[in-house]
XYZ file of C-alpha atoms in Angstrom:
626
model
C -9.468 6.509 -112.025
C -6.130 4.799 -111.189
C -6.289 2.321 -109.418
C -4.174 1.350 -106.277
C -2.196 -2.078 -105.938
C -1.848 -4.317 -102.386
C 0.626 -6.747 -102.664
C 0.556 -9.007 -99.537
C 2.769 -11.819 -99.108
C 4.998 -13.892 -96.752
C 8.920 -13.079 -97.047
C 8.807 -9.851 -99.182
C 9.930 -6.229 -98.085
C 7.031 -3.814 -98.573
C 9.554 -0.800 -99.305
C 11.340 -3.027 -102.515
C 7.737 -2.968 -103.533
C 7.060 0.180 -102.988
C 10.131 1.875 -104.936
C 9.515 -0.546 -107.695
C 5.920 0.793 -108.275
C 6.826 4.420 -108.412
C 9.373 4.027 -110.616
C 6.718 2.798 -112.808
C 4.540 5.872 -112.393
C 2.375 4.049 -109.663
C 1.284 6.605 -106.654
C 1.773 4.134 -103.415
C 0.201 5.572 -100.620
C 0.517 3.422 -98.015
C 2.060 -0.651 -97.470
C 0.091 -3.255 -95.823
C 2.200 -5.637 -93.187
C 1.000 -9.353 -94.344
C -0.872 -11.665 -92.733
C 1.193 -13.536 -91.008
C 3.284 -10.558 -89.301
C 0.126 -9.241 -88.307
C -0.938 -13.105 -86.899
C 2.729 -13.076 -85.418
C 2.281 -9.320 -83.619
C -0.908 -10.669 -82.434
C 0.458 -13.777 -81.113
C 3.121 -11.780 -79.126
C 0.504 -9.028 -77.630
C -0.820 -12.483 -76.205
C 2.064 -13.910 -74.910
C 2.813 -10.650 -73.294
C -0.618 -10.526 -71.821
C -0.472 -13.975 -70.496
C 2.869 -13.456 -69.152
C 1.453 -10.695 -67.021
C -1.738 -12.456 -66.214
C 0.191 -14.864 -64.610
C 3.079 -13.050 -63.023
C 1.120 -9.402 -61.732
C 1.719 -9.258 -58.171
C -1.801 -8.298 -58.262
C -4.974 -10.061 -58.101
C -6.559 -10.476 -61.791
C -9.707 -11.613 -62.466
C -12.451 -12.410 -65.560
C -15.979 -12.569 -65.100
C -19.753 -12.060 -66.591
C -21.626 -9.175 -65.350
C -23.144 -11.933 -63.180
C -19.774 -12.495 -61.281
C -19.415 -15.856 -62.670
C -15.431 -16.221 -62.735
C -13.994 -16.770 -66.345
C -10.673 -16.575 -65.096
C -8.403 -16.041 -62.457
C -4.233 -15.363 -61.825
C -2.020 -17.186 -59.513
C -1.832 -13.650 -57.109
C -5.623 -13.645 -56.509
C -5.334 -17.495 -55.930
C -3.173 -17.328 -53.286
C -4.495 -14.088 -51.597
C -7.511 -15.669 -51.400
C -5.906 -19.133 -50.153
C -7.011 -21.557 -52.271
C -4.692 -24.675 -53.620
C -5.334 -23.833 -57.699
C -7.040 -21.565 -60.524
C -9.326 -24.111 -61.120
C -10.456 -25.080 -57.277
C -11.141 -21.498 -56.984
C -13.259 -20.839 -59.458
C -15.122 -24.006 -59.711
C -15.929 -22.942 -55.585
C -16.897 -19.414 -56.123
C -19.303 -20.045 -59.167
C -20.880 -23.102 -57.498
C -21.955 -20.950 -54.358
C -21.862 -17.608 -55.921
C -19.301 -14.841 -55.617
C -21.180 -12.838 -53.001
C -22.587 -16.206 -50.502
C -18.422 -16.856 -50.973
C -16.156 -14.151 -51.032
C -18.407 -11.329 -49.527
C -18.590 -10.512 -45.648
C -22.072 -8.489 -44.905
C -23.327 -6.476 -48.118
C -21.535 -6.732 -51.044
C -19.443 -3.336 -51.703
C -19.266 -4.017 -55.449
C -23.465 -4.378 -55.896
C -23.918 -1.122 -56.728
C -20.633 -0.240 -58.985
C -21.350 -3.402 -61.141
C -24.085 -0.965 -62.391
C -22.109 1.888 -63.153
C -19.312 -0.843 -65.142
C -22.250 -2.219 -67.329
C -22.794 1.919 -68.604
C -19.241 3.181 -68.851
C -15.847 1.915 -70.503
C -14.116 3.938 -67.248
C -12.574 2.183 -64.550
C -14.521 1.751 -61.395
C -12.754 1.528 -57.806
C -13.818 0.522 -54.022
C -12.819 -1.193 -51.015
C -14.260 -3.992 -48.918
C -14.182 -6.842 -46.783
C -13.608 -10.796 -48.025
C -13.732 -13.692 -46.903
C -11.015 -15.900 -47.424
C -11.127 -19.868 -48.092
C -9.415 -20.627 -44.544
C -12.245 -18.037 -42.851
C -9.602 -15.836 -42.343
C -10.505 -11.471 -43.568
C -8.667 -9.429 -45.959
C -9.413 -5.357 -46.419
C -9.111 -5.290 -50.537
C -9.117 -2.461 -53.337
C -10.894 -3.343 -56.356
C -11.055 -1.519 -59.744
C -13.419 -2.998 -62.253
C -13.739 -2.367 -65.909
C -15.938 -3.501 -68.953
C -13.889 -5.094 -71.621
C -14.317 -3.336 -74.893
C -13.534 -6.551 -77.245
C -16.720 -8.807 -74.835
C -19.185 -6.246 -73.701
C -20.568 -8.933 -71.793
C -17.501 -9.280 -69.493
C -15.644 -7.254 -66.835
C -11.753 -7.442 -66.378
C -10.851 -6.540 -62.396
C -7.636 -6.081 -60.193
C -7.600 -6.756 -56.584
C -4.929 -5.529 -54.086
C -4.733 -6.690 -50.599
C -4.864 -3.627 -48.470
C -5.111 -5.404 -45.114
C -1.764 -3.894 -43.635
C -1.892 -0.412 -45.364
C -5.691 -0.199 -43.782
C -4.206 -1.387 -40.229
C -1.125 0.931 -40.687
C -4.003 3.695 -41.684
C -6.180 2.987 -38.777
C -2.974 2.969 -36.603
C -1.694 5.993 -37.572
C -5.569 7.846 -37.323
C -5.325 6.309 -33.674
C -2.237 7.818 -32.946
C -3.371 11.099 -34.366
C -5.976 10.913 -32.194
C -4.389 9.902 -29.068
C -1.526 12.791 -29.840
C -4.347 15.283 -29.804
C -6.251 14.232 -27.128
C -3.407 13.499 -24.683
C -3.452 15.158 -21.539
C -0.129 15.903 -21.651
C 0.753 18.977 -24.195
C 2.746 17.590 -27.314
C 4.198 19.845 -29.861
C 6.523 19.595 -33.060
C 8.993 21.652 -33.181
C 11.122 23.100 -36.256
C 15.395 23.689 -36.567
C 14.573 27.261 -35.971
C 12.702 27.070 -32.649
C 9.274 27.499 -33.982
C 5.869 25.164 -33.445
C 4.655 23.423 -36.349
C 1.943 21.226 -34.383
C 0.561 21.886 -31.200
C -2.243 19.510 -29.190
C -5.494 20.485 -27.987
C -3.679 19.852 -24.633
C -0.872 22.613 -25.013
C -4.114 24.826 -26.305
C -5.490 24.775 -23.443
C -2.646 24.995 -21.167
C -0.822 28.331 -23.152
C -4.206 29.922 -23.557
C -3.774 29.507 -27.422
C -5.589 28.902 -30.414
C -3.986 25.832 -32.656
C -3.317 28.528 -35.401
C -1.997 31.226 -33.116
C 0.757 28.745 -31.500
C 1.482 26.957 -35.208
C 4.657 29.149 -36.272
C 5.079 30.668 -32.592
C 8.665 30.599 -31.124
C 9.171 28.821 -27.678
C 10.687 31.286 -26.574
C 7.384 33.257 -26.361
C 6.075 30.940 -23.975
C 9.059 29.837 -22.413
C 11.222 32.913 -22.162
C 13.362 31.781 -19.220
C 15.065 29.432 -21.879
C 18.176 30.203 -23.326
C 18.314 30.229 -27.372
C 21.719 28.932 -27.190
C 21.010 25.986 -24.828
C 18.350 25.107 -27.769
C 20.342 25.299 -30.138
C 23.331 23.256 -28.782
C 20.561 20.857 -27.365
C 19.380 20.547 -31.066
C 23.056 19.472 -32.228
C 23.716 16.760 -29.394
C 20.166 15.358 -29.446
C 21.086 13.876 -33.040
C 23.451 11.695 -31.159
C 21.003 11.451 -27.727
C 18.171 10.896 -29.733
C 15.975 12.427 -26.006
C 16.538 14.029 -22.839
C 14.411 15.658 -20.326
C 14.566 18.841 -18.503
C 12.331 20.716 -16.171
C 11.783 24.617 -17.054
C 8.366 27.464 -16.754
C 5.937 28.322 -19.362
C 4.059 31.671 -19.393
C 0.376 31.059 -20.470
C -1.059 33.905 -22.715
C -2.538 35.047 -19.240
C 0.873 36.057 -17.565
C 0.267 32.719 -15.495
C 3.390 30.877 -15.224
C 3.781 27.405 -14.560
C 6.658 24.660 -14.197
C 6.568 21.846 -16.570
C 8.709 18.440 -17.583
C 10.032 18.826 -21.090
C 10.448 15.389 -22.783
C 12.376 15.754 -25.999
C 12.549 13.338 -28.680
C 14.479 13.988 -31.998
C 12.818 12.982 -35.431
C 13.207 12.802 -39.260
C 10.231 13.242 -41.243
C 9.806 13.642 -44.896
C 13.084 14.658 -45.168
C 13.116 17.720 -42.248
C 14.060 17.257 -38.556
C 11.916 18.082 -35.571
C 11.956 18.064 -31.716
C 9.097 15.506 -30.904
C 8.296 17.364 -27.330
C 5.651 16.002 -25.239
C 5.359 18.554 -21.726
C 3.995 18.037 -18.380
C 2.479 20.461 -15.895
C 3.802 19.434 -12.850
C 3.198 22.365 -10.719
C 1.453 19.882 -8.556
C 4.457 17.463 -8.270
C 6.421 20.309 -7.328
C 4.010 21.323 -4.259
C 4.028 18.011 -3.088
C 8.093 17.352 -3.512
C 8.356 21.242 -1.438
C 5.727 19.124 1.083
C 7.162 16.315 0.823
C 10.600 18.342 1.856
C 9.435 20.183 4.805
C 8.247 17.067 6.278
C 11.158 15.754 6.023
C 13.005 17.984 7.559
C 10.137 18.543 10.117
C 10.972 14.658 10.876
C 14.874 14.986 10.538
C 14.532 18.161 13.500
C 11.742 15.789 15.242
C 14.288 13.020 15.374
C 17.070 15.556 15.976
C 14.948 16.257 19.375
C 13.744 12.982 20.106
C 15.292 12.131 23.820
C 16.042 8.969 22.934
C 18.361 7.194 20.228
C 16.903 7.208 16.507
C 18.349 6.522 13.336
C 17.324 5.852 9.389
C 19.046 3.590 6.306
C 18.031 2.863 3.541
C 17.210 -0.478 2.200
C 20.477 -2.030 2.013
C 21.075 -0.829 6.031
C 23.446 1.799 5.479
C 23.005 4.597 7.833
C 21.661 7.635 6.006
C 21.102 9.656 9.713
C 21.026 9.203 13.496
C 20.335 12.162 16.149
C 22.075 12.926 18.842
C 21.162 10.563 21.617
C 22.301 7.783 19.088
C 25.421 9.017 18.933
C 25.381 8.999 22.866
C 24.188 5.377 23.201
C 26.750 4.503 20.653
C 29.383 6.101 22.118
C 30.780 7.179 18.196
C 29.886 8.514 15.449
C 28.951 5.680 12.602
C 30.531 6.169 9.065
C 27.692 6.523 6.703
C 29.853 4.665 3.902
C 30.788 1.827 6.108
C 28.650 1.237 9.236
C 25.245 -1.081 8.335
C 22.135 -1.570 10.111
C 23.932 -0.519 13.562
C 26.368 2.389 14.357
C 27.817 0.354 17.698
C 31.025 -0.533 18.053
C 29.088 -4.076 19.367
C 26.190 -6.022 19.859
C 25.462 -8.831 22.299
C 22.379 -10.448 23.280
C 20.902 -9.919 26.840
C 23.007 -12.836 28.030
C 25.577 -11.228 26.999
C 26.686 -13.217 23.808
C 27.999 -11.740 20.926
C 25.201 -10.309 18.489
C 26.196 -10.069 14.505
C 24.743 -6.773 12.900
C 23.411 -8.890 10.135
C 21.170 -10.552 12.789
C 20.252 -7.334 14.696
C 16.651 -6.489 14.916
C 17.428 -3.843 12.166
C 18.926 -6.211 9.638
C 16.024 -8.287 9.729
C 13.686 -6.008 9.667
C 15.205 -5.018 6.073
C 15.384 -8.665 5.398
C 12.118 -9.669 5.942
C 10.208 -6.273 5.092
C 8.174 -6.277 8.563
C 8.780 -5.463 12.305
C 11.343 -6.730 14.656
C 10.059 -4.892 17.762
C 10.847 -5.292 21.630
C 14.066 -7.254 21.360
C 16.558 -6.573 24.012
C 19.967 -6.063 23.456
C 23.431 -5.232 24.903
C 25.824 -2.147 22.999
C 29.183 -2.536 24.078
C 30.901 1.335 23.731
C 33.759 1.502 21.772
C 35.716 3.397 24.692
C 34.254 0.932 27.091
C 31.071 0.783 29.322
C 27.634 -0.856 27.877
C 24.095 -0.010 27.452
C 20.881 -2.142 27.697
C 18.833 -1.122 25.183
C 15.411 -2.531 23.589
C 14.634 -2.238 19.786
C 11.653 -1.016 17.780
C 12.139 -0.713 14.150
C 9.857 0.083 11.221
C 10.404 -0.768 7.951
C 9.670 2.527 4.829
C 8.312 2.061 1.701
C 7.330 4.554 -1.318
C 4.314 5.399 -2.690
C 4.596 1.956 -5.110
C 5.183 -0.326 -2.127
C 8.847 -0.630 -2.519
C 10.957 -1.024 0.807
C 13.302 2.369 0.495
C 14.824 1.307 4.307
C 13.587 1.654 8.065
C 14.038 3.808 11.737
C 15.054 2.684 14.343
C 14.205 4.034 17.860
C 16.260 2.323 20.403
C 15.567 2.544 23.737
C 17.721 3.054 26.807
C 16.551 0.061 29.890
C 19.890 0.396 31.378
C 18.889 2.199 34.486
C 15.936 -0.017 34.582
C 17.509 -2.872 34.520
C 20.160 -1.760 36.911
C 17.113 -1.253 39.226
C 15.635 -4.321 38.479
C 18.805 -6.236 39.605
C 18.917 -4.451 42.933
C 15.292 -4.885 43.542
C 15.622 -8.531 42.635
C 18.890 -9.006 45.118
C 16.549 -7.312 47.396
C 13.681 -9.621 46.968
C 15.880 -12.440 47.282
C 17.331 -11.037 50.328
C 14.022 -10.711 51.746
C 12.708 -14.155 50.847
C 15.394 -15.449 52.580
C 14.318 -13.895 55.656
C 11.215 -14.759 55.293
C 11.662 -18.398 55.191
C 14.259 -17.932 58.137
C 11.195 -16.247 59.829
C 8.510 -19.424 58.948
C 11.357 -21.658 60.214
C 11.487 -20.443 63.635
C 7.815 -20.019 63.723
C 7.849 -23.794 63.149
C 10.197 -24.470 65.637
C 8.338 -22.109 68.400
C 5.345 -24.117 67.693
C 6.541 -27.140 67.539
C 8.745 -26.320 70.820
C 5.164 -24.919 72.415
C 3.689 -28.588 71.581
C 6.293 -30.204 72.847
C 5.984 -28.310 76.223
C 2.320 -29.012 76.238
C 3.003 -32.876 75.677
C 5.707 -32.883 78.782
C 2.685 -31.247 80.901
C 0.286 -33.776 79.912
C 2.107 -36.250 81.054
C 1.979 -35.294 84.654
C -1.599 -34.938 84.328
C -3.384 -37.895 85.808
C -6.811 -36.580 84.692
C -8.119 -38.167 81.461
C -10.183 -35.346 79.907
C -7.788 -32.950 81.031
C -5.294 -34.595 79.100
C -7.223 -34.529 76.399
C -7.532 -31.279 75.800
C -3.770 -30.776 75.936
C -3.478 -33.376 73.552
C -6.266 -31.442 71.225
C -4.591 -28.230 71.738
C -0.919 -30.085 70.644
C -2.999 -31.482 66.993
C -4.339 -27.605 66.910
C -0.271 -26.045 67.279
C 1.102 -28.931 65.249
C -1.557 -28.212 61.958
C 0.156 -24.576 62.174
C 3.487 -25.629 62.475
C 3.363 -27.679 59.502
C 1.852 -24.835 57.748
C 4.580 -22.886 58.510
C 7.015 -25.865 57.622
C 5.350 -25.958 53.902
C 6.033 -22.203 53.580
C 9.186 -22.065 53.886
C 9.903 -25.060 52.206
C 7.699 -24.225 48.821
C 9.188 -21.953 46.275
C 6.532 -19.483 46.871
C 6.276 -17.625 49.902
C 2.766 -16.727 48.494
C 0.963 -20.129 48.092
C 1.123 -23.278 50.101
C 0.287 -26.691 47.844
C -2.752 -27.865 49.734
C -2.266 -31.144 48.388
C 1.075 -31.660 50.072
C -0.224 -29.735 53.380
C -2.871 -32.127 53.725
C -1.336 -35.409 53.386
C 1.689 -34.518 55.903
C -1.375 -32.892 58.402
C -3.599 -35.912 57.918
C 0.031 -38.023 58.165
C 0.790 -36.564 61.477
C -2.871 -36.751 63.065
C -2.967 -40.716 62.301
C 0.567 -40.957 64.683
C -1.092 -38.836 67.595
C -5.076 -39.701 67.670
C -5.328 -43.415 66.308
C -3.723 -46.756 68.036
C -1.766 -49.174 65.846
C -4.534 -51.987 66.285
C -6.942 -48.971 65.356
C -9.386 -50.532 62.697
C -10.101 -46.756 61.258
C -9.136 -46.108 57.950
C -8.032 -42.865 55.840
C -8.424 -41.637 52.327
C -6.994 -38.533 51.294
C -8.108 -36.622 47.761
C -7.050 -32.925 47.372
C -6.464 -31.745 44.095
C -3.775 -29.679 43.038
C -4.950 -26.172 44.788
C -2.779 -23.314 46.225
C -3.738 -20.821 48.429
C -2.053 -18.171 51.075
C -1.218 -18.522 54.314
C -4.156 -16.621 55.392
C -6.159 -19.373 54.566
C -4.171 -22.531 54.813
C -3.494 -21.845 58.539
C -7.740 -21.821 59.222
C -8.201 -24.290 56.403
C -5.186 -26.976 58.880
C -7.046 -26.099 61.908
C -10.755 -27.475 59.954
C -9.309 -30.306 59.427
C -7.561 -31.145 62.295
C -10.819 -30.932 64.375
C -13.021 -32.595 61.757
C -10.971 -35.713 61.576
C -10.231 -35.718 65.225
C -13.956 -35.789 66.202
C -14.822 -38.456 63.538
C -11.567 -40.327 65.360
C -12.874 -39.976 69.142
C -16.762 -40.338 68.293
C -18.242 -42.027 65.038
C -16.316 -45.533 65.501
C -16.881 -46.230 69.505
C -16.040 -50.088 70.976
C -13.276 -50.432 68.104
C -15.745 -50.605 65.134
C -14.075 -50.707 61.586
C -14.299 -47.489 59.517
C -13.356 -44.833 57.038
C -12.573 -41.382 57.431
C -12.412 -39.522 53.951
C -11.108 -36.335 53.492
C -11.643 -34.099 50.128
C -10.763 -31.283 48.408
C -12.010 -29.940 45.123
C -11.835 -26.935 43.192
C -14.400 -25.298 41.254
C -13.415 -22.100 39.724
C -12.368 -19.709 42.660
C -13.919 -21.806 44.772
C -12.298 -24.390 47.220
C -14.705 -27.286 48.499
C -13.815 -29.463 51.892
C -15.416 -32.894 52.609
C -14.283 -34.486 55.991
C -16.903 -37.412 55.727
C -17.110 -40.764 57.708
C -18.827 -43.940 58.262
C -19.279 -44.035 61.496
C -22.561 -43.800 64.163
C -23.330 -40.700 63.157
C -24.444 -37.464 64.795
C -27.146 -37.698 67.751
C -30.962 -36.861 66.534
C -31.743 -33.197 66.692
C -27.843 -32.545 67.105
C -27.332 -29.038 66.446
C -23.649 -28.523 65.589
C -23.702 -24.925 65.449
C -25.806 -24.078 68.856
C -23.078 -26.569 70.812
C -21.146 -25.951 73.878
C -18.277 -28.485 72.497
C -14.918 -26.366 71.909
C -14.407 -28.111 68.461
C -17.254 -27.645 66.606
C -17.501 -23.923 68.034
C -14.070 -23.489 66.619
C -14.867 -25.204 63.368
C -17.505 -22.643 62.816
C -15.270 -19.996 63.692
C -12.822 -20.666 61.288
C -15.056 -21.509 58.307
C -16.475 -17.448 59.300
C -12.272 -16.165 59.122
C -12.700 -18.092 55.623
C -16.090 -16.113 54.498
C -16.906 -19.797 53.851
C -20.055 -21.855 54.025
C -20.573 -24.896 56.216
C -23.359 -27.426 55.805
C -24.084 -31.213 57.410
C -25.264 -33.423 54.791
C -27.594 -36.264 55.533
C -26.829 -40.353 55.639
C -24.629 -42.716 56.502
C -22.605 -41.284 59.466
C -21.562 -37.503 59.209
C -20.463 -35.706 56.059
C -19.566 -32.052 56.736
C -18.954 -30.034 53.377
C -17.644 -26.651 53.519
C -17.257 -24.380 50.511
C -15.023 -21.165 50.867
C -13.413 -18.913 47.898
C -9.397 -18.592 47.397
C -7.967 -15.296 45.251
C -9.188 -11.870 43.895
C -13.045 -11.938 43.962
C-alpha cells in the first residue's frame, strides 16, 4: 500500500510541494490549505457576516425556539424604536416577545412549529407593536440555523407603506368598478381594455364582450380621425371633455359627458375615460331653455317696464315698455343697473345708478322694493316710476343678477297733484265758509244783546241772554274749525277752555265768589258732535251759575272731560245747594234741562245725576267708527 503524504504548514506553496513529490514517484492527489489560511478564510466569512449583520437595511434577528432574542441588528432596532441592541433585547426577553412586540394573536405561533421540522425558510405577515405604541404591518421569514439546531435566524421588513399603498390601490379598484359613472381604459388603437360594472350596465355588455371592443361600436357618431388627432394633442393636454351619444347593445341611444384623461402605464399609453349619462341634464337644460324663453316672451309682453343683469348690473335684456320709459335703448356693454339717461329722487335730486334700488339690490343680495323715483328722458320729458327688484340665484345659492319691474305712477301722481290743489282749494273754502258762519252768529248775538237791552223785563231778558251763551258756544265752534288744521276734528280741549272762558265774561259778576276748574284731555271729535257737545255745556254751567250758589255763597264749578277708548265722558259738577228733593230733571218744564236731554239723544249718549254734595251730572257718549 503506498502511502499518501500531508504536508501542512504556515508560509509554504502547496503546488512546490506537490511537483516535488511526483518527481519522486509520489502520486499526490489532492493539497490541503493550512491551518491558518483556513482560520484566516474563516475569520473573513465572519467579518463579512458581521458587516452585513450590522449594515442590512433589513431587520435581523437571533433567537431560541422560545423567542428569547440572542441578537439583534441596528435596522430592527430602529424599526422597532428603541435607543440600542442591548435596551431592546434586555425589554423583549424580560416581558416576552409576544406580551411585547405582538398586537392580538401572535402570527408567528403556529410557523415556529413548522421552523423546528424543516431547514426551509418560513414567511408571514403581521401586526407589531412598537416601543413608542406606535403599529407597523411587517414580513417575516424565519429559518432554523443548521450549525445551532436550537436557534432560528429571522429577517423582518417593514411593510407598513407597501400594505397602505396595497390597500389603497384595492380601494381604488374597487371604487373604479363600482362607480356610478362608466369608466373605461382605452388602447392607441381605439379599443377597450377595461370596462366598469357601470359602463356594463349602461352598453348592455358583458365585461368580456366590451374588453377588446372598438368605441366606435358604441359610439358610432364619432369620427376616427377626431380620435386619433385627440390622442396626439392630449399628450400635451393631458384631459379634455366633450359631450357625444352612445348606442346601448339595445339600439337605445343616449347622450353622455366624455372625460378624458391621458396615462402611461407599464410602459403603454391609455385614454383614462370616465363617462356620464346625462340624458337627464340635457332634459332639464331643453326645460330649463323653454322657460326661459317662455319668461323672455312673458317679459317681452309684460305692459309695464322689465329688465334683467346679471350680477355685476350689466343689462343682459329689457322689453319693450323699458325701452319706452327710458326713452333709449341701453348699451348692454356699457349701461349698469339702469338703462336711463337719469335718475333723481322724488324730490327731484339727482340719483347715482350705483345707489338705485337695482344696484343695491345686487349689493346687498336682497330686495329694494317700493322706492320711488324720477327718470329724466334723454330727449327730454320725465317719468315717475316706483321700483321692485328681485335678486336671482342658481341652484348653489350664488347671486347670478336680478329683474327689475318698474312701474309707471306718473299719471297717478299727476292726478294726485290736481286732486291735492283741489283739496286745498276746497279747504280753503271751507274755512272761508266756518268764518262767516262765525261771524253770522256772532252778528245774530250781537243783535239779540242790542234787543235785550230795551227790554225792561228781567226774565225776559234772560232768556235773550241764554239764547246769546247758546249762539256764542256755536260760534266758537265754528271759530275752532276754521282755525285748526283739520277741517275734520275740533281739539275739545281748546274748545272748552275758550267756551268756559267766554261764559265766565257773560253769566258771572267780577265780585262773583264762584270758581272754575277746567280738565279735558286731549280729545278730538267732528263738528257733528262738538256743536251739541258746546251747547251741554253751556247750559250745565249756566244753571250751576244762576241756581246752586244763591245769596253770593262761595263755590266751585268743575267741568271734565275724559276719554276711555271710543268713549268721551262729561262731568259738569258743583258745590252748590243742590237739586230740590224728588227733582226730576228729565220730566221738567225748564227749557235747559229739556234741551240738555235733547242734545245728549243727537249724541246717542247717556246722561245720569249722581248723588252728594250739590249736583254732578255725568254724561257718557261715543266719538268715531263704532
Amino acid at each position: 500500500m503506498r502511502t499518501f503524504l500531508v504536508i501542512e504548514g504556515a508560509g509554504h506553496d502547496p503546488e512546490i510541494f506537490r511537483k516535488l513529490l511526483e518527481e519522486h514517484g509520489y502520486k499526490v492527489s489532492g493539497t490541503t490549505e493550512s491551518a491558518w489560511q483556513v482560520e484566516q478564510a474563516l475569520y473573513a466569512s465572519e467579518k463579512r457576516y458581521r458587516h452585513f449583520f450590522e449594515n442590512a437595511p433589513l431587520g435581523i434577528f437571533r433567537a431560541t425556539h422560545e423567542m428569547q432574542l440572542l441578537a439583534v441588528n441596528p435596522a430592527l432596532v430602529q424599526m422597532f424604536k428603541y435607543d440600542s441592541q442591548d435596551q431592546m433585547i434586555a425589554d423583549i426577553n424580560r416581558h416576552g416577545f409576544r406580551q411585547t412586540l405582538c398586537v392580538g394573536e401572535d402570527p408567528g405561533k403556529e410557523v415556529l412549529a413548522q421552523v423546528r421540522q424543516s431547514s426551509s425558510w418560513q414567511q408571514f405577515e403581521g401586526r407589531y407593536r412598537c416601543r413608542d405604541g406606535s403599529f407597523i404591518d411587517c414580513s417575516v421569514r424565519l429559518c432554523k440555523v443548521d450549525d445551532c439546531p436550537d436557534q432560528i435566524e429571522g429577517f423582518i421588513e417593514d411593510i407598513t407603506e407597501r400594505r397602505q399603498a396595497d390597500e389603497a390601490l384595492r380601494f381604488t379598484q374597487y371604487v373604479v368598478d363600482h362607480t356610478t359613472d362608466q369608466a373605461f381604459w382605452i388602447t392607441e388603437d381605439a379599443r377597450v381594455f377595461y370596462a366598469n360594472e357601470a359602463a356594463c350596465r349602461a352598453l348592455g355588455y358583458s365585461r368580456e364582450e366590451l374588453v377588446g371592443m372598438s368605441i366606435f361600436d358604441f359610439d358610432p357618431a364619432y369620427p376616427a380621425e377626431e380620435f386619433f388627432r385627440r390622442w396626439k394633442q392630449v399628450r400635451t393636454l393631458g384631459s379634455y371633455t366633450i359631450e357625444s351619444v352612445h348606442r346601448a347593445r339595445d339600439g337605445r341611444s343616449y347622450p353622455v359627458e366624455v372625460r378624458v384623461n391621458h396615462v402611461e402605464f407599464g410602459g403603454r399609453e391609455y385614454h383614462c375615460v370616465f363617462i356620464t349619462d346625462i340624458t337627464e341634464r340635457k332634459a332639464a337644460e331643453q326645460s330649463l331653455r323653454q322657460s326661459r324663453e317662455r319668461l323672455r316672451q312673458v317679459m317681452k309682453m309684460l305692459p309695464i317696464a322689465a329688465y334683467t343683469t346679471d350680477a355685476q348690473g350689466r343689462i343682459t335684456f329689457y322689453n319693450r315698455c323699458a325701452a319706452e320709459l327710458w326713452g333709449r335703448r341701453p348699451d348692454p356693454d356699457r349701461d349698469r343697473w339702469s338703462g336711463a339717461y337719469r335718475l333723481r329722487y322724488p324730490d327731484g335730486s339727482p340719483m347715482a345708478c350705483a345707489e338705485s334700488p337695482m344696484a343695491m339690490t345686487l349689493e346687498k343680495g336682497r330686495r329694494f322694493q317700493g322706492q320711488e323715483m324720477l327718470v329724466d328722458r334723454e330727449q327730454g320729458g320725465m317719468s315717475h316710476v316706483i321700483a321692485y327688484p328681485e335678486p336671482l340665484y342658481d341652484s348653489a345659492g350664488n347671486l347670478i343678477g336680478a329683474v327689475n319691474l318698474l312701474v309707471d305712477i306718473t299719471e297717478r301722481k299727476t292726478a294726485e297733484q290736481r286732486l291735492k290743489a283741489s283739496l286745498e282749494e276746497k279747504e280753503v273754502l271751507l274755512k272761508e265758509i266756518h268764518h262767516r258762519v262765525k261771524n253770522n252768529l256772532q252778528v245774530v248775538s250781537s243783535l239779540l244783546y242790542l234787543q235785550s237791552q230795551k227790554i225792561e223785563d228781567p226774565e225776559v231778558r234772560a232768556l235773550f241772554a241764554e239764547s246769546q251763551n247758546r249762539i256764542c258756544s256755536m260760534a266758537l265752534a265754528h271759530e275752532q274749525l276754521y282755525q285748526s288744521k283739520s277741517l275734520a276734528d275740533i281739539s275739545l280741549r281748546e274748545y272748552v277752555h275758550s267756551l268756559v272762558s267766554h261764559m265766565r265774561q257773560v253769566n258771572m259778576l267780577p265780585e262773583s265768589r264762584i270758581e272754575c276748574e277746567v280738565l279735558v284731555a286731549d280729545v278730538t271729535v267732528d263738528i257733528e258732535k262738538v256743536v251739541p257737545c258746546g251747547l251741554l255745556i253751556a247750559e250745565l254751567f249756566s244753571n250751576a251759575i244762576k241756581h246752586a250758589f244763591p245769596d253770593g255763597r262761595r263755590g266751585m264749578v268743575r267741568i271734565e272731560i275724559s276719554s276711555r277708548q271710543r268713549d268721551v265722558k262729561l262731568s259738569v259738577a258743583d258745590d252748590g245747594v243742590g237739586l230740590p228733593a224728588g227733582f226730576d230733571y228729565r220730566h221738567t218744564q225748564t227749557l235747559g234741562l229739556q234741551l240738555v236731554c235733547a242734545l245728549v239723544a243727537q249724541l246717542d249718549g247717556d246722561i245720569s245725576l249722581v248723588g252728594g254734595a250739590g249736583t254732578r251730572f255725568d254724561i257718557i257718549f261715543p266719538v268715531g267708527s263704532p
